[in-house]
GROMACS .gro file of N, CA and C in nm:
model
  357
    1UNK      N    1  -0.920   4.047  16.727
    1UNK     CA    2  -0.856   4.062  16.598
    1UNK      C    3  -0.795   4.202  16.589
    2UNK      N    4  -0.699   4.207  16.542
    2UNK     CA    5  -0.569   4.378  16.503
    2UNK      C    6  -0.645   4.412  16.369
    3UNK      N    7  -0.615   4.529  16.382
    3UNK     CA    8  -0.679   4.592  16.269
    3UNK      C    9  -0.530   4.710  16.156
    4UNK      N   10  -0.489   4.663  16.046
    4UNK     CA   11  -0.458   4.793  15.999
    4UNK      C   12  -0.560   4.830  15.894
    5UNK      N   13  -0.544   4.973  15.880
    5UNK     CA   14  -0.624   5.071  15.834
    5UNK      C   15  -0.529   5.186  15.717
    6UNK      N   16  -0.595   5.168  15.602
    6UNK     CA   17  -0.562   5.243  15.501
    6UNK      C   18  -0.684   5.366  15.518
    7UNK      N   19  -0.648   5.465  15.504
    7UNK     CA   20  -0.783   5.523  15.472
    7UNK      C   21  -0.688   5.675  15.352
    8UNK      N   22  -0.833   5.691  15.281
    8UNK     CA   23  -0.744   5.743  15.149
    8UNK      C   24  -0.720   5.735  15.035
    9UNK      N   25  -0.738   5.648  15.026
    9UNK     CA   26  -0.704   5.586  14.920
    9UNK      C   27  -0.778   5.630  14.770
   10UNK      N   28  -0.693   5.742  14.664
   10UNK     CA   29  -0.759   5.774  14.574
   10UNK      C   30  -0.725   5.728  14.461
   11UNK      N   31  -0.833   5.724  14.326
   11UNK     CA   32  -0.762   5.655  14.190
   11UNK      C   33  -0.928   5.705  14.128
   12UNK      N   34  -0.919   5.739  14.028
   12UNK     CA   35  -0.998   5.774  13.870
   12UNK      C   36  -1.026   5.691  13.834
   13UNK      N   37  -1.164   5.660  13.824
   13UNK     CA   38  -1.239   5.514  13.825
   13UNK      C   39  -1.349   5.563  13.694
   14UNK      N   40  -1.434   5.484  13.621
   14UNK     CA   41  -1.509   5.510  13.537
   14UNK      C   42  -1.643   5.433  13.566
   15UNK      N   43  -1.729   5.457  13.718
   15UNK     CA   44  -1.790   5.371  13.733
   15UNK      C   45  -1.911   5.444  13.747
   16UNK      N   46  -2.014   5.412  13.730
   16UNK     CA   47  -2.161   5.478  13.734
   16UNK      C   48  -2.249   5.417  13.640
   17UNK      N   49  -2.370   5.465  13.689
   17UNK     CA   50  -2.462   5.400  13.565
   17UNK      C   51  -2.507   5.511  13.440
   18UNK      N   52  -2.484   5.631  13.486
   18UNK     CA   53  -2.491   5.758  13.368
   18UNK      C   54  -2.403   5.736  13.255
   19UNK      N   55  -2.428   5.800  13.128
   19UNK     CA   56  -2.280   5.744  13.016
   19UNK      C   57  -2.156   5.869  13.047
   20UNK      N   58  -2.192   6.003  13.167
   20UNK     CA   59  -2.092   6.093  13.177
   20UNK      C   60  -2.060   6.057  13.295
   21UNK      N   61  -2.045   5.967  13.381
   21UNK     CA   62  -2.017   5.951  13.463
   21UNK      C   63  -1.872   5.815  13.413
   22UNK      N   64  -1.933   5.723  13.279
   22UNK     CA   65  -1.857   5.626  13.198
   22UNK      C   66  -1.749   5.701  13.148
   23UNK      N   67  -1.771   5.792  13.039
   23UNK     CA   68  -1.685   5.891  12.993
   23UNK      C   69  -1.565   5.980  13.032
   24UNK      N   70  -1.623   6.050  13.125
   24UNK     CA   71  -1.526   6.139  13.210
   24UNK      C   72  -1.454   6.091  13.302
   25UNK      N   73  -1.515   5.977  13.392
   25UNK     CA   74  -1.487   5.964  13.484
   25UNK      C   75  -1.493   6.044  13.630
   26UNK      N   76  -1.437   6.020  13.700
   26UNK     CA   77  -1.417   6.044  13.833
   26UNK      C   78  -1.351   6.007  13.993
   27UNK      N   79  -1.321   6.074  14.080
   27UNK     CA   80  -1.241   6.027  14.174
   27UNK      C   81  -1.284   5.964  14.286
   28UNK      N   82  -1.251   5.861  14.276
   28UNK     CA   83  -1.318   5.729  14.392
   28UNK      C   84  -1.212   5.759  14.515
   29UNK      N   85  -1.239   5.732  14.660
   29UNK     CA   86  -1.158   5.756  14.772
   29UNK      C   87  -1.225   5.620  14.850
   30UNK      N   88  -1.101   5.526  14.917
   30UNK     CA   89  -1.164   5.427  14.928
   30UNK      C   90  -1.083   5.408  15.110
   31UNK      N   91  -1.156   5.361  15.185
   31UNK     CA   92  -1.088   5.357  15.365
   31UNK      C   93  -1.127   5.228  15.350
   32UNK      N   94  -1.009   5.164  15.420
   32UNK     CA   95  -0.992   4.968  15.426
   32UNK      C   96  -0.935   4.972  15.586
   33UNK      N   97  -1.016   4.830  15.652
   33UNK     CA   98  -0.943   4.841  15.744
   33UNK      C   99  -0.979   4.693  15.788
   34UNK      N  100  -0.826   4.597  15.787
   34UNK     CA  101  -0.841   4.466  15.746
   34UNK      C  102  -0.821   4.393  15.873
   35UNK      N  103  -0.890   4.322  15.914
   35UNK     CA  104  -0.864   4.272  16.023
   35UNK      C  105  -0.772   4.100  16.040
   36UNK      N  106  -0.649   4.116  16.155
   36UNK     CA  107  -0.605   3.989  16.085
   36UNK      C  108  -0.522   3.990  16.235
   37UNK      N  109  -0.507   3.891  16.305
   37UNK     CA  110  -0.354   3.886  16.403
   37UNK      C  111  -0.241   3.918  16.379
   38UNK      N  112  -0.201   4.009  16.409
   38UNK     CA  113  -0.064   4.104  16.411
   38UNK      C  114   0.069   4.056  16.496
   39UNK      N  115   0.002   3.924  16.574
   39UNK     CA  116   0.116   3.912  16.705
   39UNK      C  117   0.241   3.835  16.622
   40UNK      N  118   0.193   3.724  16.515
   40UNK     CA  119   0.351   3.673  16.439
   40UNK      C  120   0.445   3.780  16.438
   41UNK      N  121   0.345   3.908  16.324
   41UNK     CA  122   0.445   3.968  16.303
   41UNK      C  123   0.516   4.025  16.352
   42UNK      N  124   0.434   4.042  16.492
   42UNK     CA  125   0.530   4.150  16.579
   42UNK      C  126   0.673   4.083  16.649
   43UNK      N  127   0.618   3.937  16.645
   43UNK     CA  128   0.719   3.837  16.780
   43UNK      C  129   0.816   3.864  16.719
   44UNK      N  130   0.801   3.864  16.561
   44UNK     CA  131   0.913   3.751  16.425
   44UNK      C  132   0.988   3.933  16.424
   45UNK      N  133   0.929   4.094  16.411
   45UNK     CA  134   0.952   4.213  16.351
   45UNK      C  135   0.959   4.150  16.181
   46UNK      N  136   0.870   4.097  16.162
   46UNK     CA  137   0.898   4.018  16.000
   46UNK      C  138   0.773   4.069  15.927
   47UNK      N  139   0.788   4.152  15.810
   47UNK     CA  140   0.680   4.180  15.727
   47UNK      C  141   0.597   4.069  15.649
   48UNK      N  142   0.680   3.956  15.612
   48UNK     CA  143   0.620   3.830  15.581
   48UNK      C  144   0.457   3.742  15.651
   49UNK      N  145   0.492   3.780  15.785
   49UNK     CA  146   0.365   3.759  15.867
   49UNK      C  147   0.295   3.812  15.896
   50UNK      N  148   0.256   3.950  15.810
   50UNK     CA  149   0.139   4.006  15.845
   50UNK      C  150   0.131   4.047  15.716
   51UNK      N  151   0.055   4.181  15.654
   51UNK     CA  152  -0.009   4.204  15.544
   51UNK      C  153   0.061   4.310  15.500
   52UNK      N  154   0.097   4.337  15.355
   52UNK     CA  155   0.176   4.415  15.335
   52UNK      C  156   0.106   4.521  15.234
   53UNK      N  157   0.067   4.628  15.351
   53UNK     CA  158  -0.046   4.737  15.300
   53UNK      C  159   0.013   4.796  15.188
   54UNK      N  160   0.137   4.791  15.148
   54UNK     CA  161   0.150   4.840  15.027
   54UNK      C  162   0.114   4.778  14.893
   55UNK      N  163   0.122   4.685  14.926
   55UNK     CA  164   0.078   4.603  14.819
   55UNK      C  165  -0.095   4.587  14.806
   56UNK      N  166  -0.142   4.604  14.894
   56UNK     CA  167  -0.289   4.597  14.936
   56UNK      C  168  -0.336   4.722  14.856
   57UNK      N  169  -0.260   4.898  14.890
   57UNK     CA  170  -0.326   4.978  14.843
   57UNK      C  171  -0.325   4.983  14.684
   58UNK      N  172  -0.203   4.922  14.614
   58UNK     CA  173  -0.162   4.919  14.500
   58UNK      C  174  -0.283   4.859  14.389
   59UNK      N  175  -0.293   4.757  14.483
   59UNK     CA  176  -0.398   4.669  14.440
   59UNK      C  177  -0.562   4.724  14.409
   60UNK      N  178  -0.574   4.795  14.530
   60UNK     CA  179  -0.695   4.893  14.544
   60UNK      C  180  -0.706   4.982  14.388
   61UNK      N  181  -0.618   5.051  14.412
   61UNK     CA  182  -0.574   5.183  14.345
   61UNK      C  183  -0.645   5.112  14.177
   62UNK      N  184  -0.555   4.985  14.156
   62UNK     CA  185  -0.600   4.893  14.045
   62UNK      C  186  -0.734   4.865  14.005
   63UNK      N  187  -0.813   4.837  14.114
   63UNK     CA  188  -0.941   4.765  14.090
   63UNK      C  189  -1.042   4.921  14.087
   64UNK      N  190  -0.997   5.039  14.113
   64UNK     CA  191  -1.091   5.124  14.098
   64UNK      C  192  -1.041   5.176  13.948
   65UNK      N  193  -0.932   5.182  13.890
   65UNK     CA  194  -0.888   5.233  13.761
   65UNK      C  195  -0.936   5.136  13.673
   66UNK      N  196  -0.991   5.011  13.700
   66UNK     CA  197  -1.031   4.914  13.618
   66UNK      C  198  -1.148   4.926  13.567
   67UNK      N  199  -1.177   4.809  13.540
   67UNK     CA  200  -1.316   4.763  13.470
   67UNK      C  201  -1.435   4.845  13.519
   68UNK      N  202  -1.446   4.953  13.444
   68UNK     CA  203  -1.561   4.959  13.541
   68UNK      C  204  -1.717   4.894  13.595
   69UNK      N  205  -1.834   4.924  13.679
   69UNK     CA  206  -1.927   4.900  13.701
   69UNK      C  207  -2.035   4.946  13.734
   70UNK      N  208  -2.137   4.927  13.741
   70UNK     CA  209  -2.277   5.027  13.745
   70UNK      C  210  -2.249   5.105  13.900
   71UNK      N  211  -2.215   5.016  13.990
   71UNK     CA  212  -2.268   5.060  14.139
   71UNK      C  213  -2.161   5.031  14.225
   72UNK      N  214  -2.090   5.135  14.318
   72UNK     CA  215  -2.013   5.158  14.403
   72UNK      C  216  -2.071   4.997  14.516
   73UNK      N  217  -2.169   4.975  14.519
   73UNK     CA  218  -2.179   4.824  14.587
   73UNK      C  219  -2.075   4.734  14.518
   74UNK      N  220  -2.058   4.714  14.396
   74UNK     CA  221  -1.983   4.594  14.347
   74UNK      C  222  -1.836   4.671  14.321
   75UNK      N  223  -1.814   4.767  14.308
   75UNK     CA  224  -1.675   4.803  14.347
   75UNK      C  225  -1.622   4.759  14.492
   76UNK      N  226  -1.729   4.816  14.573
   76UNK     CA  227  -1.684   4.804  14.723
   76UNK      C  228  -1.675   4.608  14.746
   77UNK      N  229  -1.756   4.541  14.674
   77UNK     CA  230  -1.733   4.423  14.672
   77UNK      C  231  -1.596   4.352  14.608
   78UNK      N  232  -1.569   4.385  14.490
   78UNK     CA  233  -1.423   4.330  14.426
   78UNK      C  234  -1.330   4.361  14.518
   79UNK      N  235  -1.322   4.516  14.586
   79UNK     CA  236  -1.221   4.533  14.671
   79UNK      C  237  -1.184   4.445  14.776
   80UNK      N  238  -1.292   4.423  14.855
   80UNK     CA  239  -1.335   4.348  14.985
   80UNK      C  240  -1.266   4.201  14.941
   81UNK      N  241  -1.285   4.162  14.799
   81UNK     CA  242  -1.261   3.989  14.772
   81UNK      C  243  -1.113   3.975  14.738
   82UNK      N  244  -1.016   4.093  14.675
   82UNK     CA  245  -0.930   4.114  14.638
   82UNK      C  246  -0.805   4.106  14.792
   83UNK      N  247  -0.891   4.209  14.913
   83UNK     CA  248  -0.836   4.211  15.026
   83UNK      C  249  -0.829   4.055  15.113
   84UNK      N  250  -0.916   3.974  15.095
   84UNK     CA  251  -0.926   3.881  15.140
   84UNK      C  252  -0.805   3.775  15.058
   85UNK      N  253  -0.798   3.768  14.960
   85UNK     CA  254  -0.714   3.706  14.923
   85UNK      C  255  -0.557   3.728  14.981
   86UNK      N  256  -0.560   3.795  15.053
   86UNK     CA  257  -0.388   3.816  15.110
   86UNK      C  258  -0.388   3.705  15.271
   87UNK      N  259  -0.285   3.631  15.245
   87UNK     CA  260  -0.289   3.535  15.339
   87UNK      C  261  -0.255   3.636  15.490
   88UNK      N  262  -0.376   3.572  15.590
   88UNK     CA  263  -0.397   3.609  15.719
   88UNK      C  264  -0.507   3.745  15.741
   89UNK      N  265  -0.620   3.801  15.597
   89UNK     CA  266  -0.637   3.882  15.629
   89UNK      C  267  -0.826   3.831  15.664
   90UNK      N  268  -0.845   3.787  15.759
   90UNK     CA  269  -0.971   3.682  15.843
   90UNK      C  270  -1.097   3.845  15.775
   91UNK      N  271  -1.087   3.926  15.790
   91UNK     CA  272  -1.193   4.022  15.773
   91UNK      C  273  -1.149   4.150  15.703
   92UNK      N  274  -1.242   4.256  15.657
   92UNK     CA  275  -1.224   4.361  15.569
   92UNK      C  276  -1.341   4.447  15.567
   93UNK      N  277  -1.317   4.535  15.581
   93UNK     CA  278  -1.433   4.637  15.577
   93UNK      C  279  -1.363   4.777  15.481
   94UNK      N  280  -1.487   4.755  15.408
   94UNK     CA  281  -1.434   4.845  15.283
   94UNK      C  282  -1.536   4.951  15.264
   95UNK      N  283  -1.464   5.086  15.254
   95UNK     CA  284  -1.564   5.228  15.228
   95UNK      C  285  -1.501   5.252  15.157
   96UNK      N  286  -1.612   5.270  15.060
   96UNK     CA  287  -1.586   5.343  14.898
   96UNK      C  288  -1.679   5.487  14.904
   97UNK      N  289  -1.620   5.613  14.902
   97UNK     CA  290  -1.684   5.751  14.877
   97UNK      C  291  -1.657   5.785  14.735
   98UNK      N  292  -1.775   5.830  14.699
   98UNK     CA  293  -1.820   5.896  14.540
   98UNK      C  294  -1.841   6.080  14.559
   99UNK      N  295  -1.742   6.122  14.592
   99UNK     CA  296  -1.811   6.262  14.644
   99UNK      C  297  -1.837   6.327  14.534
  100UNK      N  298  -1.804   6.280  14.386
  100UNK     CA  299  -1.881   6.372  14.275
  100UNK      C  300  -2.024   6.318  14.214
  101UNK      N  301  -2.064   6.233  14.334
  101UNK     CA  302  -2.192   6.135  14.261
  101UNK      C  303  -2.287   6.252  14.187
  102UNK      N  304  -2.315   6.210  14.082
  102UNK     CA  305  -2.453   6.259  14.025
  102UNK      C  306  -2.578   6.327  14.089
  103UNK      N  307  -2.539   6.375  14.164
  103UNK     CA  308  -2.669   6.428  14.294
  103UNK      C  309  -2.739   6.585  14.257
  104UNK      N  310  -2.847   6.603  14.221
  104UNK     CA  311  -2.863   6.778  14.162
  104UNK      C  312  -2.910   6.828  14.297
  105UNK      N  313  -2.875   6.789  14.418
  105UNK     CA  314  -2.857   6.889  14.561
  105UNK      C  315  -2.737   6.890  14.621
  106UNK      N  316  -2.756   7.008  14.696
  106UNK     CA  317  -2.588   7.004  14.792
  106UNK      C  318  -2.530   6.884  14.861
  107UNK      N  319  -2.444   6.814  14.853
  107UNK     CA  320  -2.418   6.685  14.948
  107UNK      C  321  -2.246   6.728  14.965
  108UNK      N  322  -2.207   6.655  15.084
  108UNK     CA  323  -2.057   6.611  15.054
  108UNK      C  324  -2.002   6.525  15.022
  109UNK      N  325  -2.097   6.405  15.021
  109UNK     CA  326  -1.981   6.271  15.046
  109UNK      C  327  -2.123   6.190  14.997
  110UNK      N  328  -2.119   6.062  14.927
  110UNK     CA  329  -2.180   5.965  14.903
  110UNK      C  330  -2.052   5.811  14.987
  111UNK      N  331  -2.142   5.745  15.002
  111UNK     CA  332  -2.038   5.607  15.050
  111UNK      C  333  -2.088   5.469  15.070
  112UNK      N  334  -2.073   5.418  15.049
  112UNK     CA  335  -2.090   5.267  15.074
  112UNK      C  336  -2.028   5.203  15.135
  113UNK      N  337  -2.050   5.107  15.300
  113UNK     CA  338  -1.931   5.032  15.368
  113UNK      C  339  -1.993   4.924  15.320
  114UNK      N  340  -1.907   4.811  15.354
  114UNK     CA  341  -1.929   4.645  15.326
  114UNK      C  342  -1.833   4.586  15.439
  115UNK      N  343  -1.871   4.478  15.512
  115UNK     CA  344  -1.781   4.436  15.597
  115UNK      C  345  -1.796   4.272  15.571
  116UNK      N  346  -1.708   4.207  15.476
  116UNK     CA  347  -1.695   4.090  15.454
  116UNK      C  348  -1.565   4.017  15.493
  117UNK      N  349  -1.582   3.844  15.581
  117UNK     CA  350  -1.505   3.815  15.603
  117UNK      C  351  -1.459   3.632  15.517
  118UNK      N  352  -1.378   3.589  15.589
  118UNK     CA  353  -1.367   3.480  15.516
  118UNK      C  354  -1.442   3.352  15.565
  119UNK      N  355  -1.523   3.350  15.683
  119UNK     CA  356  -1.637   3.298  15.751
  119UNK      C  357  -1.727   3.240  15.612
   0.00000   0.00000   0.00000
């Protein structure tokens, strides 16, 4: 299976289970990397047959500015179900980083991967 790969991906999300974490918000950074056969598109040079990451990140960008939710697990999940819905994309592995998580020690990075396919 071909893989493209977003990684990067930032947007101001309101997700946590604290009420200042609801309130203020914060900046979610999310790396996708979708697995799907690339050879149509390459035979055809046709964007139609493969996945059109712009539209993919747009989408992203969406579901973290949205609704929010208690736990970077079910973010990293909507993303993952959202990615799957694009015709030809067989797998998805989704990292969601919280690097302003709520933590009262030094850290850099909080994250969650998920690797769901259409199996």
């Amino acid at each position: 299976m071909d893989r493209v790969a977003l990684r990067g991906l930032k947007a101001r999300g309101h997700h946590g289970v604290f009420p200042k974490e609801r309130e203020e918000g914060q900046t979610f950074i999310v790396d996708l990397v979708l697995g799907l056969d690339t050879r149509p598109a390459a035979a055809d040079d046709d964007l139609a047959r493969t996945v059109h990451y712009g539209i993919v990140a747009e989408e992203v960008v969406a579901i973290v500015q949205g609704e929010p939710v208690n736990l970077i697990e079910t973010l990293a999940e909507r993303i993952a179900q959202a990615c799957l819905k694009h015709e030809g994309v067989e797998e998805v592995e989704v990292c969601v980083h919280k690097p302003d998580a709520p933590i009262t020690v030094p850290f850099d990075d909080v994250t969650v991967t998920i690797i769901r396919s259409r199996v």
